[in-house]
XYZ file of C-alpha atoms in Angstrom:
589
model
C 2.308 -3.102 26.922
C -1.423 -2.886 26.216
C -2.755 -5.221 23.581
C -3.667 -3.738 19.912
C -7.065 -2.026 20.122
C -9.745 -2.861 17.965
C -10.236 0.774 16.506
C -13.152 1.734 14.802
C -11.650 4.232 11.805
C -14.521 6.815 10.866
C -14.036 8.365 7.412
C -14.520 12.193 7.523
C -15.730 13.759 4.171
C -13.574 16.990 5.123
C -14.320 19.619 2.460
C -11.418 19.674 0.223
C -9.049 22.851 0.258
C -10.579 24.027 3.904
C -7.938 24.160 6.292
C -7.975 22.079 9.823
C -7.157 25.600 11.532
C -6.103 29.000 10.985
C -2.307 28.504 10.398
C -2.769 29.391 6.710
C -5.712 31.592 7.278
C -9.435 30.521 7.341
C -11.815 32.455 5.312
C -15.499 33.192 5.462
C -15.630 31.057 2.410
C -13.694 28.291 4.457
C -16.126 28.620 7.012
C -19.373 28.579 4.949
C -17.944 25.286 3.525
C -17.158 23.592 6.795
C -20.575 24.708 8.071
C -22.283 22.815 5.235
C -20.151 19.523 5.645
C -20.348 19.477 9.493
C -23.790 17.748 9.381
C -22.507 14.632 7.402
C -19.571 14.385 9.542
C -21.446 14.737 12.594
C -23.818 11.746 11.416
C -20.878 9.706 10.497
C -19.317 9.795 13.935
C -22.499 9.749 15.855
C -23.668 6.419 13.943
C -20.308 5.102 14.968
C -20.834 6.110 18.504
C -24.424 4.876 18.289
C -23.820 1.309 19.701
C -21.952 2.842 22.765
C -25.256 3.947 24.481
C -25.398 2.075 27.508
C -28.487 -0.409 27.436
C -31.399 0.807 29.521
C -29.182 3.791 31.071
C -31.489 6.217 29.627
C -28.816 8.436 28.610
C -26.702 9.244 25.819
C -23.042 7.962 25.619
C -20.283 9.981 27.518
C -17.896 10.753 24.628
C -14.615 12.460 24.768
C -13.551 14.359 21.656
C -9.658 14.308 21.842
C -7.770 16.658 19.722
C -4.096 16.262 18.607
C -1.585 19.217 19.951
C -1.924 21.806 17.768
C -4.864 20.411 15.857
C -7.365 22.107 17.745
C -10.123 23.975 15.951
C -11.327 20.645 13.805
C -11.686 18.725 16.587
C -13.410 21.282 18.631
C -15.799 22.304 15.797
C -16.911 18.147 15.548
C -17.192 18.158 19.200
C -19.478 21.026 19.330
C -21.651 19.509 16.378
C -21.858 15.891 18.351
C -23.107 17.778 21.589
C -25.601 19.776 19.308
C -26.946 16.147 18.157
C -27.407 15.290 21.661
C -24.583 13.477 22.761
C -22.701 14.094 26.192
C -19.419 15.430 25.010
C -16.293 16.538 26.627
C -13.198 17.866 24.915
C -9.367 18.107 25.210
C -6.074 17.491 23.223
C -2.997 15.703 23.621
C 0.043 17.570 24.521
C 4.027 17.362 25.022
C 3.738 18.872 28.525
C 4.281 16.877 31.609
C 2.035 17.534 34.484
C 2.236 15.797 37.673
C -0.841 13.645 37.828
C -2.329 13.483 41.360
C -5.624 11.210 42.239
C -7.296 13.721 44.544
C -10.607 15.010 43.980
C -9.325 18.394 44.702
C -6.690 18.345 42.115
C -7.318 19.459 38.232
C -4.917 16.627 36.808
C -6.036 13.334 37.927
C -4.815 10.728 35.499
C -2.517 10.882 32.769
C -1.570 8.561 29.510
C 1.978 8.533 28.326
C 2.600 7.305 24.674
C 5.471 7.973 22.168
C 5.175 10.795 19.562
C 3.373 9.578 16.068
C 3.995 12.392 13.680
C 7.510 12.119 13.097
C 8.309 15.640 14.861
C 11.241 17.669 13.372
C 13.047 17.633 17.150
C 12.993 14.349 17.380
C 10.952 11.317 19.397
C 9.625 12.071 22.802
C 6.957 11.063 25.258
C 3.246 12.671 24.786
C 0.674 12.950 27.173
C -3.260 12.838 27.344
C -4.851 13.924 30.838
C -8.278 12.797 32.831
C -9.074 10.340 30.245
C -8.439 7.422 32.523
C -11.171 7.364 34.926
C -13.055 9.862 33.440
C -16.321 7.670 32.773
C -16.330 7.698 29.236
C -18.301 5.466 26.885
C -16.259 6.206 24.020
C -13.210 8.411 22.498
C -13.189 10.046 19.417
C -9.180 10.464 18.358
C -9.078 13.330 15.784
C -5.439 13.367 14.283
C -4.236 14.990 10.747
C -3.223 12.732 7.985
C 0.327 13.569 8.807
C 0.175 11.911 12.396
C -1.854 8.751 11.014
C 1.322 6.624 11.162
C 2.153 3.109 12.320
C 3.500 4.695 15.775
C -0.114 5.814 16.211
C -1.170 2.268 15.830
C 1.560 0.547 17.556
C 0.834 -1.613 20.586
C 2.407 1.322 23.288
C 0.599 4.016 21.065
C -1.928 6.534 21.611
C -4.796 4.370 20.294
C -3.738 1.348 22.490
C -3.529 3.388 25.641
C -6.999 4.673 24.755
C -8.305 1.226 24.482
C -6.788 0.135 27.714
C -9.270 2.925 29.304
C -12.112 3.316 27.428
C -14.575 0.719 25.631
C -14.616 2.217 22.325
C -12.249 4.183 20.403
C -12.970 5.866 17.123
C -10.323 7.505 15.106
C -11.148 10.275 12.761
C -8.454 11.698 10.360
C -8.339 15.130 8.956
C -6.426 15.722 5.639
C -3.314 17.929 6.834
C -3.675 20.880 4.933
C -0.679 22.255 2.707
C -0.994 25.343 0.751
C -1.152 25.415 -2.851
C 1.480 26.614 -4.753
C 0.426 29.607 -7.216
C 1.059 28.777 -10.992
C 2.664 32.449 -11.198
C 3.276 35.695 -8.878
C 0.868 38.066 -8.212
C 1.313 41.090 -10.722
C 1.880 43.158 -7.775
C 4.331 41.088 -6.700
C 6.468 41.599 -9.582
C 5.861 45.286 -9.579
C 6.790 45.651 -5.676
C 9.671 43.749 -4.790
C 8.638 44.796 -1.021
C 5.395 43.112 -1.508
C 4.917 39.992 0.957
C 4.690 36.726 -0.698
C 1.499 34.743 -0.957
C 1.138 31.674 1.069
C 1.108 28.958 -1.344
C -1.993 26.863 -1.772
C -2.435 23.415 -2.940
C -5.314 22.613 -5.628
C -6.846 19.380 -3.649
C -6.744 17.814 -0.519
C -5.277 14.250 -1.004
C -7.081 11.790 1.508
C -5.091 9.560 4.310
C -3.945 6.215 3.468
C -6.445 3.402 3.623
C -5.551 0.989 6.262
C -6.907 -2.277 7.553
C -9.158 -3.804 8.778
C -11.579 -1.073 6.747
C -9.445 -1.502 3.945
C -7.407 -5.208 3.649
C -7.011 -7.811 5.977
C -3.468 -6.558 6.985
C -3.136 -4.946 10.216
C -3.314 -1.083 10.006
C 0.111 -0.785 11.015
C 1.559 -3.051 8.438
C 0.760 -1.051 5.240
C -0.961 2.355 4.542
C -2.629 2.143 0.955
C -2.755 5.341 -1.156
C -5.506 4.092 -3.105
C -9.102 5.233 -3.362
C -11.658 2.343 -2.456
C -13.719 1.062 -5.455
C -15.098 -1.937 -3.857
C -18.753 -1.058 -4.514
C -17.758 -0.477 -8.175
C -18.667 -3.590 -10.827
C -15.053 -4.051 -12.366
C -14.694 -7.368 -13.112
C -15.046 -9.005 -16.715
C -14.663 -12.695 -18.200
C -10.630 -13.151 -19.187
C -11.675 -13.932 -22.637
C -13.480 -10.537 -23.051
C -10.777 -8.851 -21.458
C -8.402 -10.291 -23.483
C -9.899 -9.747 -26.693
C -10.449 -5.955 -26.016
C -7.239 -5.192 -24.979
C -5.284 -6.834 -27.812
C -7.952 -4.674 -30.473
C -6.909 -1.660 -28.234
C -10.319 -1.102 -27.198
C -9.142 -0.854 -23.672
C -6.386 -0.693 -21.050
C -5.513 -3.803 -18.968
C -5.971 -1.418 -15.811
C -9.501 -0.490 -16.581
C -11.199 -3.642 -15.715
C -10.260 -6.498 -13.461
C -10.251 -10.258 -13.962
C -12.416 -12.438 -12.013
C -10.966 -13.652 -9.033
C -9.411 -17.053 -9.211
C -10.955 -19.467 -6.474
C -8.216 -22.410 -6.303
C -9.301 -26.034 -6.108
C -8.649 -27.871 -2.810
C -5.779 -29.884 -4.978
C -4.194 -26.191 -5.972
C -4.780 -25.212 -2.141
C -2.420 -27.956 -1.015
C -0.032 -26.959 -3.534
C 0.096 -23.808 -1.925
C 0.466 -24.798 1.345
C 2.918 -27.440 0.513
C 5.309 -24.736 -1.334
C 4.888 -22.337 1.527
C 6.162 -25.176 3.963
C 9.132 -26.000 1.809
C 9.973 -22.567 0.474
C 9.663 -20.336 3.634
C 13.209 -20.244 4.738
C 14.419 -19.543 1.454
C 11.925 -16.653 1.287
C 13.015 -15.667 4.637
C 16.539 -15.618 3.348
C 15.628 -13.486 0.562
C 13.791 -11.095 2.566
C 16.568 -10.595 4.765
C 19.025 -9.867 2.028
C 17.090 -7.189 0.385
C 16.150 -5.619 3.504
C 19.792 -5.775 4.961
C 20.937 -4.244 1.563
C 18.581 -1.320 1.843
C 19.458 -0.518 5.523
C 22.979 -0.589 4.445
C 22.737 1.631 1.383
C 19.892 4.171 3.388
C 21.375 5.513 6.469
C 18.249 7.553 7.342
C 15.352 5.578 8.288
C 13.909 4.149 4.973
C 10.149 4.757 4.021
C 9.101 1.588 2.022
C 6.918 2.017 -0.661
C 5.689 -1.079 -2.421
C 4.008 -1.285 -5.810
C 0.875 -2.742 -5.408
C -0.094 -5.343 -5.380
C 2.658 -7.958 -5.796
C 5.252 -5.775 -4.035
C 2.806 -5.313 -0.865
C 3.588 -8.576 0.806
C 7.240 -8.118 0.324
C 7.047 -4.760 1.805
C 5.183 -5.823 4.731
C 7.893 -8.652 5.425
C 10.765 -6.025 4.876
C 9.199 -4.090 7.563
C 8.924 -7.162 9.822
C 12.192 -7.954 9.226
C 13.592 -4.452 10.073
C 11.609 -4.696 13.276
C 12.557 -8.121 14.438
C 16.210 -7.735 13.782
C 16.627 -3.972 14.377
C 13.801 -2.687 16.414
C 12.988 -0.500 13.594
C 9.255 0.550 12.925
C 9.626 1.568 9.317
C 6.830 3.343 7.617
C 5.243 1.278 4.631
C 2.651 2.548 1.948
C 1.497 0.823 -1.036
C 1.243 2.493 -4.480
C -0.130 2.008 -7.995
C 2.070 1.755 -11.101
C 0.665 0.958 -14.357
C 2.164 -0.225 -17.518
C 1.875 2.157 -20.261
C 0.417 4.828 -17.585
C 3.195 5.277 -15.063
C 3.046 5.685 -11.269
C 0.090 7.452 -9.508
C 1.370 10.949 -9.153
C -0.857 11.830 -6.567
C 0.324 9.157 -4.318
C 3.986 10.479 -5.031
C 2.662 14.046 -4.057
C 1.311 12.726 -0.749
C 4.687 10.744 -0.072
C 6.660 13.878 -0.737
C 4.450 16.253 1.590
C 4.948 13.476 4.406
C 8.322 12.165 4.208
C 11.764 13.367 2.565
C 11.513 11.766 -0.930
C 15.217 10.735 -0.771
C 14.023 7.970 1.818
C 11.737 6.081 -0.210
C 12.698 3.064 -1.283
C 9.958 1.209 -3.837
C 9.476 -2.137 -3.491
C 8.385 -4.999 -5.507
C 7.923 -8.952 -5.483
C 10.149 -9.788 -8.674
C 11.297 -8.755 -11.765
C 10.190 -10.515 -15.111
C 11.609 -8.420 -18.231
C 12.143 -5.377 -15.940
C 9.153 -3.311 -17.805
C 7.943 -1.779 -14.075
C 11.717 -0.970 -13.443
C 11.636 0.969 -16.749
C 8.298 2.544 -16.155
C 9.004 3.888 -12.856
C 12.482 5.416 -14.377
C 10.656 6.942 -16.948
C 8.141 8.441 -14.794
C 10.186 9.912 -12.588
C 12.624 11.121 -15.230
C 10.188 13.053 -17.196
C 8.799 15.110 -14.322
C 11.073 17.663 -12.578
C 8.451 17.820 -9.633
C 9.357 14.055 -8.700
C 13.380 14.569 -9.002
C 13.880 13.717 -5.382
C 12.540 10.084 -5.503
C 15.336 7.402 -6.476
C 13.912 5.067 -9.241
C 15.716 2.226 -7.914
C 13.452 -0.897 -6.955
C 14.482 -3.194 -4.259
C 12.959 -6.672 -5.241
C 12.693 -9.948 -3.645
C 13.516 -12.060 -6.817
C 15.605 -10.503 -9.685
C 15.796 -13.143 -12.155
C 15.741 -10.924 -15.161
C 19.145 -8.935 -13.743
C 17.128 -5.693 -13.856
C 17.762 -3.941 -10.509
C 20.683 -3.708 -8.178
C 18.950 -4.365 -4.886
C 17.451 -7.783 -4.751
C 17.241 -10.751 -2.091
C 18.286 -13.341 -4.929
C 18.509 -13.648 -8.817
C 17.214 -16.981 -8.776
C 14.046 -17.700 -10.519
C 11.797 -19.665 -7.992
C 8.309 -20.096 -6.643
C 7.328 -17.215 -4.114
C 4.193 -18.735 -2.933
C 2.673 -14.933 -2.825
C 2.605 -15.289 -6.803
C 0.536 -18.530 -6.595
C -2.807 -16.599 -5.921
C -4.189 -13.093 -6.292
C -6.038 -11.291 -3.513
C -6.263 -13.900 -1.304
C -2.598 -13.759 -0.460
C -2.471 -9.931 -0.939
C -4.377 -8.650 1.970
C -7.930 -9.026 -0.113
C -6.752 -5.998 -2.281
C -7.446 -6.587 -6.088
C -5.221 -5.365 -8.937
C -5.126 -1.607 -9.349
C -7.664 0.292 -11.425
C -7.114 3.546 -13.747
C -10.110 4.437 -15.552
C -11.019 8.015 -16.425
C -14.463 7.886 -15.424
C -13.546 6.483 -11.946
C -10.062 8.199 -11.024
C -10.052 12.012 -11.657
C -7.088 14.369 -11.708
C -6.886 14.518 -8.122
C -7.598 10.985 -6.936
C -5.345 8.377 -6.209
C -5.715 5.147 -8.694
C -8.128 2.696 -7.241
C -8.540 -1.100 -6.048
C -11.347 -3.546 -4.346
C -11.496 -4.867 -0.939
C -12.813 -8.338 -1.551
C -14.323 -8.780 1.931
C -16.478 -11.721 0.622
C -13.105 -13.826 0.195
C -12.285 -13.619 3.929
C -12.936 -17.358 4.444
C -10.046 -18.147 1.716
C -7.562 -15.456 2.819
C -4.171 -16.726 3.639
C -2.468 -13.365 3.735
C -1.335 -13.392 7.267
C -0.562 -17.112 7.250
C 1.856 -16.227 4.664
C 3.685 -13.590 6.536
C 3.588 -15.190 9.514
C 4.824 -18.726 7.941
C 7.943 -16.328 6.507
C 8.613 -14.425 9.479
C 8.786 -17.671 11.702
C 12.064 -18.541 9.933
C 13.679 -14.985 10.275
C 15.938 -16.419 13.333
C 16.792 -19.600 11.320
C 18.392 -17.499 8.394
C 19.931 -14.641 10.264
C 23.531 -15.847 10.363
C 23.926 -16.639 6.837
C 22.017 -13.576 5.716
C 24.462 -11.383 7.290
C 27.546 -13.156 5.892
C 25.872 -13.175 2.420
C 24.696 -9.329 2.751
C 28.640 -8.740 3.322
C 29.467 -10.384 0.252
C 26.617 -8.662 -1.801
C 27.553 -5.370 -0.810
C 31.136 -6.082 -2.107
C 29.915 -7.558 -5.423
C 29.300 -5.670 -8.865
C 25.506 -5.784 -8.714
C 24.833 -3.845 -12.043
C 22.094 -4.753 -14.099
C 22.676 -6.943 -17.369
C 19.361 -6.961 -18.301
C 20.151 -10.303 -19.756
C 16.079 -11.060 -18.988
C 14.969 -8.399 -21.742
C 17.249 -9.725 -24.342
C 15.902 -13.338 -23.882
C 12.499 -12.064 -23.774
C 13.086 -10.184 -27.357
C 14.608 -13.513 -28.478
C 11.400 -15.658 -27.600
C 8.970 -13.083 -29.110
C 10.766 -13.338 -32.534
C 11.334 -17.066 -32.444
C 7.813 -17.810 -31.438
C 6.228 -15.215 -33.986
C 4.790 -13.138 -31.753
C 6.351 -9.896 -32.194
C 5.248 -7.970 -29.055
C 7.372 -8.202 -25.950
C 4.551 -7.594 -23.881
C 2.935 -10.741 -24.635
C 6.175 -12.525 -23.263
C 5.833 -12.986 -19.503
C 8.941 -14.325 -17.989
C 9.492 -16.140 -14.708
C 7.588 -18.199 -12.105
C 5.591 -14.914 -10.971
C 4.660 -13.486 -14.200
C 3.709 -17.124 -15.659
C 1.426 -17.722 -12.921
C -0.113 -14.141 -13.659
C -0.743 -15.358 -17.231
C -2.160 -18.414 -16.127
C -4.511 -16.725 -13.701
C -5.290 -13.316 -15.410
C -4.735 -13.651 -18.934
C -5.636 -16.036 -21.818
C -2.539 -18.081 -22.144
C -1.214 -19.663 -25.769
C 1.855 -21.965 -24.006
C 3.875 -22.187 -21.125
C 7.654 -22.833 -21.833
C 9.350 -24.543 -18.878
C 13.075 -25.019 -18.460
C 13.920 -28.692 -18.875
C 14.382 -30.562 -15.674
C 12.433 -28.020 -13.658
C 10.864 -29.577 -10.656
C 8.813 -28.397 -7.430
C 9.003 -24.695 -8.263
C 6.601 -25.666 -11.301
C 4.020 -27.714 -9.763
C 1.628 -25.194 -9.328
C 2.169 -24.060 -13.036
C 1.525 -27.477 -14.528
C -1.811 -27.621 -12.583
C -2.942 -24.377 -13.697
C -1.976 -25.224 -17.259
C -3.540 -28.695 -16.858
C -6.787 -27.027 -15.733
C -6.932 -24.517 -18.789
C -5.969 -26.766 -21.086
C -2.643 -25.004 -21.926
C 0.316 -27.076 -23.359
C 3.628 -27.052 -21.323
C 6.908 -27.124 -23.872
C 9.989 -28.125 -22.007
C 12.820 -26.379 -23.875
C 16.529 -26.368 -23.228
C 18.951 -22.917 -22.330
C 15.966 -20.945 -21.074
C 17.219 -18.191 -18.880
C 14.124 -18.447 -16.536
C 12.483 -21.582 -14.637
C 9.296 -20.760 -17.187
C 8.004 -18.337 -19.629
C 4.427 -17.713 -20.108
C 3.338 -16.642 -23.422
C 0.013 -14.934 -23.795
C -2.238 -15.834 -26.815
C -1.262 -13.562 -29.768
C -3.937 -12.091 -31.615
C -6.705 -13.266 -29.473
C -10.033 -13.285 -30.428
C -13.008 -15.409 -28.843
C -12.994 -17.500 -32.288
C -9.427 -18.227 -31.233
C -6.785 -18.843 -33.646
C -3.198 -17.332 -32.569
C 0.012 -17.008 -34.204
C 0.183 -20.723 -35.098
C -2.982 -21.326 -36.646
C -4.212 -23.564 -34.062
C -7.331 -23.046 -31.580
C -6.797 -22.122 -28.045
C -8.748 -23.604 -24.933
C -10.953 -21.109 -23.010
C -12.159 -22.588 -20.093
């Protein structure tokens, strides 16, 4: 198979609500708006291709604009605009039609490329073809697809992009938003009066962009995950932890309106991470296998993994890898934003519903604490009939709070991906939801920390766990059989424990009690911690928690009867004067 290509993704600022062709009608207004947008799109493509002009050749690069089956009008307009800009352009499209290729100068079809369908066609998978690309003397090819066809299959090692890259020096990908007609809020008056009147084609109020993918957004490979987010990398969103905490607790800001400064681990902490990964990789692989096999057993159709960014995203990637490794299943995987108190990104759900059957969607998260996100998702889906087709169940790697039915384990242990922030999550920040940045028709936002690439261990974490898949496969198969036959009804014992701790420690706010190793680590990395409760006798799983607590001057209190390995308590009534519920000052370092 050809190696995966280094594809340059060229963002197109395609005008909102302008169709990609004439299937739903193309009005003079649509044409005028497209004409106005073409210069900007042409400039973006031309700049991406400028490097391909052969040195000293004295000619413009020879470029093929390759459309996608019935998607012909949009790429043809782009090809014409590139030719007007001075490039040597040829145009063709991919097709379902098999034609014999004969390498003879007098024959029309000299060469052909064969690749699998990448648009999830209704009539099932099959071969697709691109003719006269190989041997055409092209310096570059611009593959133009709609967002419905921008799938993992397109980016696969045997997919179209890889086939193109094997024969053309440079491959650029331009994605046009798939046009979906907008539903009308009410019928036309004439339709109400005349039952024979033809119904209007519905139209959608806005065009949602295609998912962001690596390497342009995140350090994950493009087929690993599509991020249903908008890129806010150029916006200054970070604030000192103490300022954020005071604003949040005073009600002046929501935690999702800003970002904490990314924690940069010390050499000692990095050693702890790698040690923890080495010792727990097989345990994590077992949990990944267990939760994935459970999902596959209970979702007869091909599941669509939708991870809750960002803690759920490494787990979603690992579940996708397990399905591919053990079963040859290439599962779609997307990441979406959910915000406590604000709900899940409704526009992301609309995109998913337009491209997949909502019944196939499986929401994925890293772990449960007290189950707040589980409740948030269920409430958001319950409150809107528009999203009734989505299943609110969440599949998690670890469920120490007993909040879900689908899990890899209910033990509270160290998952190394909880030890760090963006540098173990594809270099992506926590998600952002702020009114001046996220409009009614926008995805929630996040930042890509490209500058931290030197410290990135995202793929090292994934590879270390995947390397143990074969080792744990037999025990996974046995354990999943037992698990599927067991009563997995959530008991919500974690929520009850949090309520009890909140009262015993005089906090009176369950949102300031963060149970479990993962949530405690988050408290130490992103909030102002008051103290850490540790189960008496807890060992290596808490080494990194104890180190972070030591670095921040936070006391660790060993207690008996704790249902979790540890619990992090956020400083109550925090001000930078810093006295808490117990009247004692808190260190702020």
